[in-house]
């Protein structure tokens, strides 16, 4: 604990959600309660040097690039201030991994930026949000912590690896093969591996995104039994800039879809192959025509491609 401030940036999610019935953990409306009210309801936070700001109030399925722009600006502003030790961001679970990856890609912060969330609404009989907030703050205040991470159910995940893997359980996130960065146990951190890198900090990536008048259009399509050229052809006709294909297995694509993707690529559309498998990565081969996503999931490969197209 450093004595410096932790800034809490709120964006909504189930953590700020309410239901009519305390026993209803799924029939709720996300993003209803303000961050001041949520923090005031957690006695363990009394006396901590927190400063809270409501940046957005959305169900994270409705996350937009415009909100990301606002969030990136607020993060950069607070991170530049000496009296700020780190940031905590409250977020819905559904697109948390995308926001985490985006922020790590554009900021690669030398201070901790800790996203947290909840699987149950604030009005639940036993909400998980308050404990997640307490744990996330322990990480944000930890000496040596840096980079963008997510804290959920006592586990610290790096932005590169974190992915929502369960629709209902409180421990909904996994870091896949990489494993978590560590755990928060009664306020103490037990670290298993390094914090996210700060080496990738890139002023152009950050500035290009924030200053862009319009962002490139990058869509995700999926390979599946019976996949064909139709979706790719329709997107190309609309003027797409990039395409990520959530391929099967180790990056395989139905021959008809593959032909359409190669045609799109030869017409100037950037195409990247990820995999729809929840674990593992597409292993590259020297004769690959469609480049692989370097281990990124489809949603993260989309963000990486968007930033690459902006560069
Ligand atoms: C959301 O992602 O905003 C709603 C779902 C959740 O937070 O679990």
PDB file of C-alpha atoms and ligand atoms in Angstrom:
ATOM      1  CA  UNK A   1       0.000   0.000   0.000  1.00  0.00           C
ATOM      2  CA  UNK A   2       1.589   3.217  -1.204  1.00  0.00           C
ATOM      3  CA  UNK A   3      -0.563   6.020   0.270  1.00  0.00           C
ATOM      4  CA  UNK A   4      -1.177   7.296  -3.244  1.00  0.00           C
ATOM      5  CA  UNK A   5      -4.653   7.344  -4.809  1.00  0.00           C
ATOM      6  CA  UNK A   6      -6.408   4.552  -6.657  1.00  0.00           C
ATOM      7  CA  UNK A   7      -8.811   5.852  -9.255  1.00  0.00           C
ATOM      8  CA  UNK A   8     -11.927   3.792  -9.947  1.00  0.00           C
ATOM      9  CA  UNK A   9     -13.367   4.160 -13.458  1.00  0.00           C
ATOM     10  CA  UNK A  10     -16.853   2.676 -13.769  1.00  0.00           C
ATOM     11  CA  UNK A  11     -18.451   1.393 -16.960  1.00  0.00           C
ATOM     12  CA  UNK A  12     -21.490  -0.578 -15.686  1.00  0.00           C
ATOM     13  CA  UNK A  13     -22.052  -4.321 -16.104  1.00  0.00           C
ATOM     14  CA  UNK A  14     -23.782  -6.852 -13.878  1.00  0.00           C
ATOM     15  CA  UNK A  15     -21.706  -5.580 -10.974  1.00  0.00           C
ATOM     16  CA  UNK A  16     -23.911  -2.455 -11.158  1.00  0.00           C
ATOM     17  CA  UNK A  17     -27.047  -4.421 -12.081  1.00  0.00           C
ATOM     18  CA  UNK A  18     -30.322  -4.758 -10.210  1.00  0.00           C
ATOM     19  CA  UNK A  19     -33.060  -7.428 -10.143  1.00  0.00           C
ATOM     20  CA  UNK A  20     -36.577  -7.232  -8.673  1.00  0.00           C
ATOM     21  CA  UNK A  21     -36.040 -10.465  -6.773  1.00  0.00           C
ATOM     22  CA  UNK A  22     -32.878 -11.012  -4.697  1.00  0.00           C
ATOM     23  CA  UNK A  23     -32.966 -14.721  -5.600  1.00  0.00           C
ATOM     24  CA  UNK A  24     -32.909 -13.996  -9.316  1.00  0.00           C
ATOM     25  CA  UNK A  25     -29.306 -14.112 -10.537  1.00  0.00           C
ATOM     26  CA  UNK A  26     -30.111 -13.933 -14.246  1.00  0.00           C
ATOM     27  CA  UNK A  27     -33.292 -11.834 -14.684  1.00  0.00           C
ATOM     28  CA  UNK A  28     -31.696  -8.471 -13.931  1.00  0.00           C
ATOM     29  CA  UNK A  29     -30.860  -5.242 -15.711  1.00  0.00           C
ATOM     30  CA  UNK A  30     -27.146  -4.508 -15.931  1.00  0.00           C
ATOM     31  CA  UNK A  31     -25.620  -1.056 -15.358  1.00  0.00           C
ATOM     32  CA  UNK A  32     -28.174   0.530 -13.011  1.00  0.00           C
ATOM     33  CA  UNK A  33     -26.255   1.667  -9.904  1.00  0.00           C
ATOM     34  CA  UNK A  34     -23.649   4.423  -9.865  1.00  0.00           C
ATOM     35  CA  UNK A  35     -20.101   3.703  -8.725  1.00  0.00           C
ATOM     36  CA  UNK A  36     -20.377   5.965  -5.647  1.00  0.00           C
ATOM     37  CA  UNK A  37     -23.352   3.968  -4.384  1.00  0.00           C
ATOM     38  CA  UNK A  38     -21.601   0.653  -5.046  1.00  0.00           C
ATOM     39  CA  UNK A  39     -18.407   1.664  -3.251  1.00  0.00           C
ATOM     40  CA  UNK A  40     -20.331   3.169  -0.330  1.00  0.00           C
ATOM     41  CA  UNK A  41     -21.966  -0.236   0.223  1.00  0.00           C
ATOM     42  CA  UNK A  42     -18.642  -1.990   0.910  1.00  0.00           C
ATOM     43  CA  UNK A  43     -17.493  -1.342   4.519  1.00  0.00           C
ATOM     44  CA  UNK A  44     -14.017  -2.801   3.831  1.00  0.00           C
ATOM     45  CA  UNK A  45     -13.220   0.198   1.601  1.00  0.00           C
ATOM     46  CA  UNK A  46     -13.631   2.757   4.380  1.00  0.00           C
ATOM     47  CA  UNK A  47     -10.540   4.937   4.687  1.00  0.00           C
ATOM     48  CA  UNK A  48      -8.946   3.805   1.402  1.00  0.00           C
ATOM     49  CA  UNK A  49      -7.666   6.648  -0.825  1.00  0.00           C
ATOM     50  CA  UNK A  50     -10.166   6.098  -3.647  1.00  0.00           C
ATOM     51  CA  UNK A  51     -11.441   8.522  -6.231  1.00  0.00           C
ATOM     52  CA  UNK A  52     -14.331   7.323  -8.407  1.00  0.00           C
ATOM     53  CA  UNK A  53     -15.480   8.434 -11.827  1.00  0.00           C
ATOM     54  CA  UNK A  54     -18.411   7.122 -13.897  1.00  0.00           C
ATOM     55  CA  UNK A  55     -17.054   6.875 -17.458  1.00  0.00           C
ATOM     56  CA  UNK A  56     -19.996   4.936 -18.915  1.00  0.00           C
ATOM     57  CA  UNK A  57     -23.031   2.969 -17.735  1.00  0.00           C
ATOM     58  CA  UNK A  58     -23.560   0.055 -20.129  1.00  0.00           C
ATOM     59  CA  UNK A  59     -24.254  -3.622 -20.356  1.00  0.00           C
ATOM     60  CA  UNK A  60     -20.897  -4.628 -21.816  1.00  0.00           C
ATOM     61  CA  UNK A  61     -22.528  -6.489 -24.720  1.00  0.00           C
ATOM     62  CA  UNK A  62     -23.208  -2.931 -25.943  1.00  0.00           C
ATOM     63  CA  UNK A  63     -19.591  -1.774 -25.593  1.00  0.00           C
ATOM     64  CA  UNK A  64     -18.551   0.649 -28.343  1.00  0.00           C
ATOM     65  CA  UNK A  65     -15.294   1.970 -29.735  1.00  0.00           C
ATOM     66  CA  UNK A  66     -16.419   5.438 -28.664  1.00  0.00           C
ATOM     67  CA  UNK A  67     -16.594   4.288 -25.027  1.00  0.00           C
ATOM     68  CA  UNK A  68     -13.140   2.758 -25.477  1.00  0.00           C
ATOM     69  CA  UNK A  69     -11.910   6.120 -26.697  1.00  0.00           C
ATOM     70  CA  UNK A  70     -13.296   7.832 -23.577  1.00  0.00           C
ATOM     71  CA  UNK A  71     -11.922   5.126 -21.314  1.00  0.00           C
ATOM     72  CA  UNK A  72      -8.465   5.222 -22.899  1.00  0.00           C
ATOM     73  CA  UNK A  73      -8.396   9.006 -22.505  1.00  0.00           C
ATOM     74  CA  UNK A  74      -9.430   8.852 -18.837  1.00  0.00           C
ATOM     75  CA  UNK A  75      -6.896   6.083 -18.144  1.00  0.00           C
ATOM     76  CA  UNK A  76      -4.061   8.011 -19.816  1.00  0.00           C
ATOM     77  CA  UNK A  77      -4.981  11.179 -17.948  1.00  0.00           C
ATOM     78  CA  UNK A  78      -5.036   9.541 -14.513  1.00  0.00           C
ATOM     79  CA  UNK A  79      -2.002   7.315 -15.128  1.00  0.00           C
ATOM     80  CA  UNK A  80       0.101  10.390 -15.926  1.00  0.00           C
ATOM     81  CA  UNK A  81      -0.524  11.822 -12.441  1.00  0.00           C
ATOM     82  CA  UNK A  82       2.153  11.058  -9.841  1.00  0.00           C
ATOM     83  CA  UNK A  83      -0.297  10.821  -6.963  1.00  0.00           C
ATOM     84  CA  UNK A  84      -2.179   7.993  -8.724  1.00  0.00           C
ATOM     85  CA  UNK A  85      -0.798   4.537  -7.905  1.00  0.00           C
ATOM     86  CA  UNK A  86      -3.128   2.618 -10.195  1.00  0.00           C
ATOM     87  CA  UNK A  87      -6.581   2.279 -11.672  1.00  0.00           C
ATOM     88  CA  UNK A  88      -9.485  -0.077 -11.136  1.00  0.00           C
ATOM     89  CA  UNK A  89     -12.129  -0.357 -13.876  1.00  0.00           C
ATOM     90  CA  UNK A  90     -15.525  -1.911 -13.213  1.00  0.00           C
ATOM     91  CA  UNK A  91     -16.866  -3.667 -16.315  1.00  0.00           C
ATOM     92  CA  UNK A  92     -19.401  -6.226 -17.478  1.00  0.00           C
ATOM     93  CA  UNK A  93     -18.033  -9.739 -17.879  1.00  0.00           C
ATOM     94  CA  UNK A  94     -19.269 -10.247 -21.446  1.00  0.00           C
ATOM     95  CA  UNK A  95     -16.658  -8.128 -23.258  1.00  0.00           C
ATOM     96  CA  UNK A  96     -14.215  -7.556 -20.398  1.00  0.00           C
ATOM     97  CA  UNK A  97     -11.449  -9.473 -22.167  1.00  0.00           C
ATOM     98  CA  UNK A  98     -11.776  -7.184 -25.205  1.00  0.00           C
ATOM     99  CA  UNK A  99     -11.519  -3.968 -23.197  1.00  0.00           C
ATOM    100  CA  UNK A 100      -8.597  -5.403 -21.197  1.00  0.00           C
ATOM    101  CA  UNK A 101      -6.737  -6.368 -24.381  1.00  0.00           C
ATOM    102  CA  UNK A 102      -7.496  -3.032 -26.029  1.00  0.00           C
ATOM    103  CA  UNK A 103      -6.191  -1.034 -23.044  1.00  0.00           C
ATOM    104  CA  UNK A 104      -3.064  -3.178 -22.724  1.00  0.00           C
ATOM    105  CA  UNK A 105      -2.425  -2.777 -26.470  1.00  0.00           C
ATOM    106  CA  UNK A 106      -2.715   1.004 -26.521  1.00  0.00           C
ATOM    107  CA  UNK A 107      -1.385   1.886 -23.057  1.00  0.00           C
ATOM    108  CA  UNK A 108       0.875  -0.984 -21.844  1.00  0.00           C
ATOM    109  CA  UNK A 109       0.822   0.931 -18.546  1.00  0.00           C
ATOM    110  CA  UNK A 110       3.701   0.997 -16.101  1.00  0.00           C
ATOM    111  CA  UNK A 111       1.095   1.201 -13.304  1.00  0.00           C
ATOM    112  CA  UNK A 112      -1.598  -1.404 -12.635  1.00  0.00           C
ATOM    113  CA  UNK A 113      -4.924  -1.102 -14.466  1.00  0.00           C
ATOM    114  CA  UNK A 114      -7.216  -3.707 -12.927  1.00  0.00           C
ATOM    115  CA  UNK A 115     -10.547  -4.608 -14.479  1.00  0.00           C
ATOM    116  CA  UNK A 116     -13.137  -6.262 -12.300  1.00  0.00           C
ATOM    117  CA  UNK A 117     -16.708  -7.419 -12.683  1.00  0.00           C
ATOM    118  CA  UNK A 118     -19.465  -9.593 -11.251  1.00  0.00           C
ATOM    119  CA  UNK A 119     -21.544 -12.540 -12.407  1.00  0.00           C
ATOM    120  CA  UNK A 120     -24.397 -11.692 -10.033  1.00  0.00           C
ATOM    121  CA  UNK A 121     -26.245  -8.374  -9.796  1.00  0.00           C
ATOM    122  CA  UNK A 122     -25.656  -6.023  -6.877  1.00  0.00           C
ATOM    123  CA  UNK A 123     -29.101  -6.899  -5.453  1.00  0.00           C
ATOM    124  CA  UNK A 124     -28.403 -10.670  -5.300  1.00  0.00           C
ATOM    125  CA  UNK A 125     -28.665 -12.583  -2.037  1.00  0.00           C
ATOM    126  CA  UNK A 126     -24.910 -13.192  -2.217  1.00  0.00           C
ATOM    127  CA  UNK A 127     -23.418 -10.790  -4.785  1.00  0.00           C
ATOM    128  CA  UNK A 128     -19.859 -11.458  -5.938  1.00  0.00           C
ATOM    129  CA  UNK A 129     -19.159  -7.855  -6.973  1.00  0.00           C
ATOM    130  CA  UNK A 130     -18.083  -6.478  -3.566  1.00  0.00           C
ATOM    131  CA  UNK A 131     -15.464  -9.212  -3.000  1.00  0.00           C
ATOM    132  CA  UNK A 132     -14.183  -8.799  -6.564  1.00  0.00           C
ATOM    133  CA  UNK A 133     -13.825  -5.043  -5.971  1.00  0.00           C
ATOM    134  CA  UNK A 134     -11.933  -5.607  -2.705  1.00  0.00           C
ATOM    135  CA  UNK A 135      -9.620  -8.110  -4.443  1.00  0.00           C
ATOM    136  CA  UNK A 136      -9.104  -5.838  -7.470  1.00  0.00           C
ATOM    137  CA  UNK A 137      -8.133  -2.962  -5.208  1.00  0.00           C
ATOM    138  CA  UNK A 138      -5.619  -5.190  -3.414  1.00  0.00           C
ATOM    139  CA  UNK A 139      -4.017  -5.788  -6.822  1.00  0.00           C
ATOM    140  CA  UNK A 140      -4.166  -2.112  -7.837  1.00  0.00           C
ATOM    141  CA  UNK A 141      -2.418  -1.176  -4.569  1.00  0.00           C
ATOM    142  CA  UNK A 142       0.208  -3.940  -4.704  1.00  0.00           C
ATOM    143  CA  UNK A 143       3.837  -2.890  -4.891  1.00  0.00           C
ATOM    144  CA  UNK A 144       5.310  -3.802  -8.297  1.00  0.00           C
ATOM    145  CA  UNK A 145       2.004  -4.487 -10.023  1.00  0.00           C
ATOM    146  CA  UNK A 146       1.754  -3.139 -13.583  1.00  0.00           C
ATOM    147  CA  UNK A 147      -0.046  -3.632 -16.862  1.00  0.00           C
ATOM    148  CA  UNK A 148      -3.682  -4.386 -17.570  1.00  0.00           C
ATOM    149  CA  UNK A 149      -5.110  -7.349 -15.671  1.00  0.00           C
ATOM    150  CA  UNK A 150      -8.528  -8.690 -14.756  1.00  0.00           C
ATOM    151  CA  UNK A 151      -9.499  -9.856 -11.279  1.00  0.00           C
ATOM    152  CA  UNK A 152     -12.470 -12.163 -10.825  1.00  0.00           C
ATOM    153  CA  UNK A 153     -13.223 -14.812  -8.192  1.00  0.00           C
ATOM    154  CA  UNK A 154      -9.866 -14.295  -6.469  1.00  0.00           C
ATOM    155  CA  UNK A 155      -7.846 -14.896  -9.646  1.00  0.00           C
ATOM    156  CA  UNK A 156      -5.588 -12.415 -11.490  1.00  0.00           C
ATOM    157  CA  UNK A 157      -5.592 -12.829 -15.283  1.00  0.00           C
ATOM    158  CA  UNK A 158      -3.363 -10.991 -17.792  1.00  0.00           C
ATOM    159  CA  UNK A 159      -5.065  -8.989 -20.550  1.00  0.00           C
ATOM    160  CA  UNK A 160      -3.432 -11.094 -23.270  1.00  0.00           C
ATOM    161  CA  UNK A 161      -4.788 -14.410 -22.021  1.00  0.00           C
ATOM    162  CA  UNK A 162      -8.020 -13.722 -20.142  1.00  0.00           C
ATOM    163  CA  UNK A 163     -11.230 -15.056 -21.675  1.00  0.00           C
ATOM    164  CA  UNK A 164     -14.739 -15.581 -20.350  1.00  0.00           C
ATOM    165  CA  UNK A 165     -15.242 -19.332 -20.384  1.00  0.00           C
ATOM    166  CA  UNK A 166     -18.429 -19.889 -18.426  1.00  0.00           C
ATOM    167  CA  UNK A 167     -21.909 -18.427 -18.788  1.00  0.00           C
ATOM    168  CA  UNK A 168     -22.966 -18.702 -15.156  1.00  0.00           C
ATOM    169  CA  UNK A 169     -20.290 -19.660 -12.620  1.00  0.00           C
ATOM    170  CA  UNK A 170     -18.757 -16.944 -10.462  1.00  0.00           C
ATOM    171  CA  UNK A 171     -15.290 -18.114 -11.561  1.00  0.00           C
ATOM    172  CA  UNK A 172     -16.163 -17.391 -15.194  1.00  0.00           C
ATOM    173  CA  UNK A 173     -12.707 -16.513 -16.558  1.00  0.00           C
ATOM    174  CA  UNK A 174      -9.691 -18.538 -17.593  1.00  0.00           C
ATOM    175  CA  UNK A 175      -6.203 -17.715 -18.857  1.00  0.00           C
ATOM    176  CA  UNK A 176      -6.081 -20.954 -20.849  1.00  0.00           C
ATOM    177  CA  UNK A 177      -2.715 -22.624 -21.357  1.00  0.00           C
ATOM    178  CA  UNK A 178      -0.849 -19.581 -19.994  1.00  0.00           C
ATOM    179  CA  UNK A 179      -2.497 -19.871 -16.568  1.00  0.00           C
ATOM    180  CA  UNK A 180      -3.346 -16.963 -14.292  1.00  0.00           C
ATOM    181  CA  UNK A 181      -0.849 -14.365 -13.097  1.00  0.00           C
ATOM    182  CA  UNK A 182      -1.786 -15.254  -9.550  1.00  0.00           C
ATOM    183  CA  UNK A 183      -4.407 -15.257  -6.843  1.00  0.00           C
ATOM    184  CA  UNK A 184      -5.717 -12.841  -4.225  1.00  0.00           C
ATOM    185  CA  UNK A 185      -6.091 -14.599  -0.893  1.00  0.00           C
ATOM    186  CA  UNK A 186      -7.427 -12.583   2.052  1.00  0.00           C
ATOM    187  CA  UNK A 187      -6.010  -9.421   0.527  1.00  0.00           C
ATOM    188  CA  UNK A 188      -2.580 -10.920  -0.181  1.00  0.00           C
ATOM    189  CA  UNK A 189      -1.247 -11.673  -3.631  1.00  0.00           C
ATOM    190  CA  UNK A 190       0.216 -15.068  -4.502  1.00  0.00           C
ATOM    191  CA  UNK A 191       1.937 -14.550  -7.843  1.00  0.00           C
ATOM    192  CA  UNK A 192       2.663 -17.368 -10.285  1.00  0.00           C
ATOM    193  CA  UNK A 193       4.139 -15.451 -13.208  1.00  0.00           C
ATOM    194  CA  UNK A 194       5.053 -11.980 -14.474  1.00  0.00           C
ATOM    195  CA  UNK A 195       2.774  -8.991 -14.852  1.00  0.00           C
ATOM    196  CA  UNK A 196       1.865  -7.944 -18.428  1.00  0.00           C
ATOM    197  CA  UNK A 197       4.667  -6.309 -20.365  1.00  0.00           C
ATOM    198  CA  UNK A 198       5.072  -2.553 -20.400  1.00  0.00           C
ATOM    199  CA  UNK A 199       7.516  -2.797 -23.307  1.00  0.00           C
ATOM    200  CA  UNK A 200       4.828  -2.536 -25.981  1.00  0.00           C
ATOM    201  CA  UNK A 201       3.847   0.992 -24.910  1.00  0.00           C
ATOM    202  CA  UNK A 202       3.300   2.732 -28.192  1.00  0.00           C
ATOM    203  CA  UNK A 203       2.370   6.367 -28.463  1.00  0.00           C
ATOM    204  CA  UNK A 204       1.245   5.961 -32.093  1.00  0.00           C
ATOM    205  CA  UNK A 205      -1.193   3.108 -31.244  1.00  0.00           C
ATOM    206  CA  UNK A 206      -2.752   5.210 -28.513  1.00  0.00           C
ATOM    207  CA  UNK A 207      -2.876   8.424 -30.507  1.00  0.00           C
ATOM    208  CA  UNK A 208      -4.053   6.779 -33.703  1.00  0.00           C
ATOM    209  CA  UNK A 209      -7.032   5.266 -31.928  1.00  0.00           C
ATOM    210  CA  UNK A 210      -8.035   8.315 -29.925  1.00  0.00           C
ATOM    211  CA  UNK A 211      -7.647  10.774 -32.777  1.00  0.00           C
ATOM    212  CA  UNK A 212      -9.222   8.638 -35.508  1.00  0.00           C
ATOM    213  CA  UNK A 213     -12.215  10.285 -37.213  1.00  0.00           C
ATOM    214  CA  UNK A 214     -13.478   6.823 -38.169  1.00  0.00           C
ATOM    215  CA  UNK A 215     -12.191   3.394 -37.233  1.00  0.00           C
ATOM    216  CA  UNK A 216     -11.478   0.657 -39.772  1.00  0.00           C
ATOM    217  CA  UNK A 217     -14.229  -1.914 -40.113  1.00  0.00           C
ATOM    218  CA  UNK A 218     -13.010  -5.339 -39.037  1.00  0.00           C
ATOM    219  CA  UNK A 219     -15.490  -8.223 -38.732  1.00  0.00           C
ATOM    220  CA  UNK A 220     -15.271 -11.766 -37.389  1.00  0.00           C
ATOM    221  CA  UNK A 221     -16.657 -14.721 -39.300  1.00  0.00           C
ATOM    222  CA  UNK A 222     -16.672 -18.371 -38.293  1.00  0.00           C
ATOM    223  CA  UNK A 223     -15.788 -21.535 -40.133  1.00  0.00           C
ATOM    224  CA  UNK A 224     -18.336 -24.322 -39.714  1.00  0.00           C
ATOM    225  CA  UNK A 225     -19.809 -27.282 -41.534  1.00  0.00           C
ATOM    226  CA  UNK A 226     -21.363 -25.939 -44.729  1.00  0.00           C
ATOM    227  CA  UNK A 227     -19.520 -22.581 -44.577  1.00  0.00           C
ATOM    228  CA  UNK A 228     -19.391 -20.809 -47.926  1.00  0.00           C
ATOM    229  CA  UNK A 229     -18.345 -17.598 -49.651  1.00  0.00           C
ATOM    230  CA  UNK A 230     -21.596 -15.644 -49.097  1.00  0.00           C
ATOM    231  CA  UNK A 231     -20.782 -13.736 -45.895  1.00  0.00           C
ATOM    232  CA  UNK A 232     -17.281 -12.764 -47.067  1.00  0.00           C
ATOM    233  CA  UNK A 233     -18.534 -11.624 -50.463  1.00  0.00           C
ATOM    234  CA  UNK A 234     -21.304  -9.540 -48.841  1.00  0.00           C
ATOM    235  CA  UNK A 235     -18.839  -7.903 -46.431  1.00  0.00           C
ATOM    236  CA  UNK A 236     -16.332  -7.157 -49.194  1.00  0.00           C
ATOM    237  CA  UNK A 237     -19.142  -5.575 -51.217  1.00  0.00           C
ATOM    238  CA  UNK A 238     -19.856  -3.306 -48.210  1.00  0.00           C
ATOM    239  CA  UNK A 239     -16.236  -2.132 -48.114  1.00  0.00           C
ATOM    240  CA  UNK A 240     -14.709  -4.100 -45.247  1.00  0.00           C
ATOM    241  CA  UNK A 241     -11.127  -3.311 -44.143  1.00  0.00           C
ATOM    242  CA  UNK A 242     -10.256  -6.470 -42.244  1.00  0.00           C
ATOM    243  CA  UNK A 243     -11.597  -9.951 -41.559  1.00  0.00           C
ATOM    244  CA  UNK A 244     -10.782 -12.363 -38.764  1.00  0.00           C
ATOM    245  CA  UNK A 245     -11.860 -15.916 -39.369  1.00  0.00           C
ATOM    246  CA  UNK A 246     -12.555 -18.053 -36.310  1.00  0.00           C
ATOM    247  CA  UNK A 247     -11.240 -21.133 -38.077  1.00  0.00           C
ATOM    248  CA  UNK A 248     -11.753 -24.724 -37.008  1.00  0.00           C
ATOM    249  CA  UNK A 249      -9.039 -26.622 -35.119  1.00  0.00           C
ATOM    250  CA  UNK A 250      -5.502 -25.569 -35.984  1.00  0.00           C
ATOM    251  CA  UNK A 251      -6.672 -22.838 -38.374  1.00  0.00           C
ATOM    252  CA  UNK A 252      -8.532 -24.899 -40.986  1.00  0.00           C
ATOM    253  CA  UNK A 253     -11.159 -23.245 -43.192  1.00  0.00           C
ATOM    254  CA  UNK A 254     -13.825 -24.783 -45.469  1.00  0.00           C
ATOM    255  CA  UNK A 255     -12.473 -24.731 -49.039  1.00  0.00           C
ATOM    256  CA  UNK A 256     -15.269 -22.428 -50.290  1.00  0.00           C
ATOM    257  CA  UNK A 257     -14.799 -19.965 -47.449  1.00  0.00           C
ATOM    258  CA  UNK A 258     -11.023 -20.180 -47.859  1.00  0.00           C
ATOM    259  CA  UNK A 259     -11.291 -19.318 -51.562  1.00  0.00           C
ATOM    260  CA  UNK A 260     -13.444 -16.282 -50.712  1.00  0.00           C
ATOM    261  CA  UNK A 261     -10.973 -15.160 -48.030  1.00  0.00           C
ATOM    262  CA  UNK A 262      -7.997 -15.482 -50.385  1.00  0.00           C
ATOM    263  CA  UNK A 263      -9.881 -13.477 -53.001  1.00  0.00           C
ATOM    264  CA  UNK A 264     -10.696 -10.790 -50.426  1.00  0.00           C
ATOM    265  CA  UNK A 265      -7.037 -10.735 -49.357  1.00  0.00           C
ATOM    266  CA  UNK A 266      -5.844 -10.298 -52.939  1.00  0.00           C
ATOM    267  CA  UNK A 267      -8.288  -7.384 -53.220  1.00  0.00           C
ATOM    268  CA  UNK A 268      -6.651  -5.598 -50.280  1.00  0.00           C
ATOM    269  CA  UNK A 269      -8.696  -6.830 -47.299  1.00  0.00           C
ATOM    270  CA  UNK A 270      -6.479  -7.835 -44.359  1.00  0.00           C
ATOM    271  CA  UNK A 271      -7.366 -11.397 -43.348  1.00  0.00           C
ATOM    272  CA  UNK A 272      -6.250 -13.121 -40.124  1.00  0.00           C
ATOM    273  CA  UNK A 273      -6.864 -16.729 -39.074  1.00  0.00           C
ATOM    274  CA  UNK A 274      -7.664 -17.430 -35.423  1.00  0.00           C
ATOM    275  CA  UNK A 275      -9.371 -20.529 -34.049  1.00  0.00           C
ATOM    276  CA  UNK A 276     -12.795 -21.157 -32.589  1.00  0.00           C
ATOM    277  CA  UNK A 277     -11.171 -23.655 -30.156  1.00  0.00           C
ATOM    278  CA  UNK A 278     -11.265 -22.309 -26.602  1.00  0.00           C
ATOM    279  CA  UNK A 279      -7.763 -23.627 -25.883  1.00  0.00           C
ATOM    280  CA  UNK A 280      -4.535 -23.619 -27.875  1.00  0.00           C
ATOM    281  CA  UNK A 281      -3.435 -21.444 -30.779  1.00  0.00           C
ATOM    282  CA  UNK A 282      -3.095 -21.695 -34.547  1.00  0.00           C
ATOM    283  CA  UNK A 283       0.391 -23.058 -35.206  1.00  0.00           C
ATOM    284  CA  UNK A 284       1.857 -21.387 -38.305  1.00  0.00           C
ATOM    285  CA  UNK A 285       3.264 -23.253 -41.315  1.00  0.00           C
ATOM    286  CA  UNK A 286       5.727 -21.831 -43.866  1.00  0.00           C
ATOM    287  CA  UNK A 287       3.203 -22.209 -46.724  1.00  0.00           C
ATOM    288  CA  UNK A 288       0.339 -20.354 -44.991  1.00  0.00           C
ATOM    289  CA  UNK A 289      -1.363 -17.892 -47.329  1.00  0.00           C
ATOM    290  CA  UNK A 290      -3.715 -16.516 -44.672  1.00  0.00           C
ATOM    291  CA  UNK A 291      -1.642 -15.334 -41.667  1.00  0.00           C
ATOM    292  CA  UNK A 292      -2.450 -16.651 -38.186  1.00  0.00           C
ATOM    293  CA  UNK A 293      -3.391 -14.516 -35.198  1.00  0.00           C
ATOM    294  CA  UNK A 294      -0.202 -15.147 -33.176  1.00  0.00           C
ATOM    295  CA  UNK A 295      -2.174 -16.901 -30.464  1.00  0.00           C
ATOM    296  CA  UNK A 296      -4.916 -14.291 -30.140  1.00  0.00           C
ATOM    297  CA  UNK A 297      -8.541 -15.358 -29.849  1.00  0.00           C
ATOM    298  CA  UNK A 298     -10.886 -14.121 -32.599  1.00  0.00           C
ATOM    299  CA  UNK A 299     -12.135 -11.133 -30.565  1.00  0.00           C
ATOM    300  CA  UNK A 300      -8.607 -10.075 -29.602  1.00  0.00           C
ATOM    301  CA  UNK A 301      -7.258 -10.688 -33.122  1.00  0.00           C
ATOM    302  CA  UNK A 302      -9.970  -8.303 -34.331  1.00  0.00           C
ATOM    303  CA  UNK A 303      -8.702  -5.560 -31.997  1.00  0.00           C
ATOM    304  CA  UNK A 304      -5.074  -6.190 -32.974  1.00  0.00           C
ATOM    305  CA  UNK A 305      -5.999  -5.967 -36.656  1.00  0.00           C
ATOM    306  CA  UNK A 306      -8.018  -2.795 -36.099  1.00  0.00           C
ATOM    307  CA  UNK A 307      -5.028  -1.163 -34.380  1.00  0.00           C
ATOM    308  CA  UNK A 308      -2.670  -2.416 -37.105  1.00  0.00           C
ATOM    309  CA  UNK A 309      -4.913  -0.905 -39.792  1.00  0.00           C
ATOM    310  CA  UNK A 310      -4.872   2.414 -37.922  1.00  0.00           C
ATOM    311  CA  UNK A 311      -1.091   2.459 -37.668  1.00  0.00           C
TER     312      UNK A 311
HETATM  313  C1  LIG B   1     -22.296  -7.288 -18.968  1.00  0.00           C
HETATM  314  O1  LIG B   1     -21.353  -7.834 -19.544  1.00  0.00           O
HETATM  315  O2  LIG B   1     -22.368  -6.037 -18.835  1.00  0.00           O
HETATM  316  C2  LIG B   1     -23.428  -8.079 -18.428  1.00  0.00           C
HETATM  317  C3  LIG B   1     -23.020  -9.423 -17.989  1.00  0.00           C
HETATM  318  C4  LIG B   1     -22.060  -9.417 -16.837  1.00  0.00           C
HETATM  319  O3  LIG B   1     -21.496  -8.414 -16.419  1.00  0.00           O
HETATM  320  O4  LIG B   1     -21.845 -10.539 -16.309  1.00  0.00           O
END
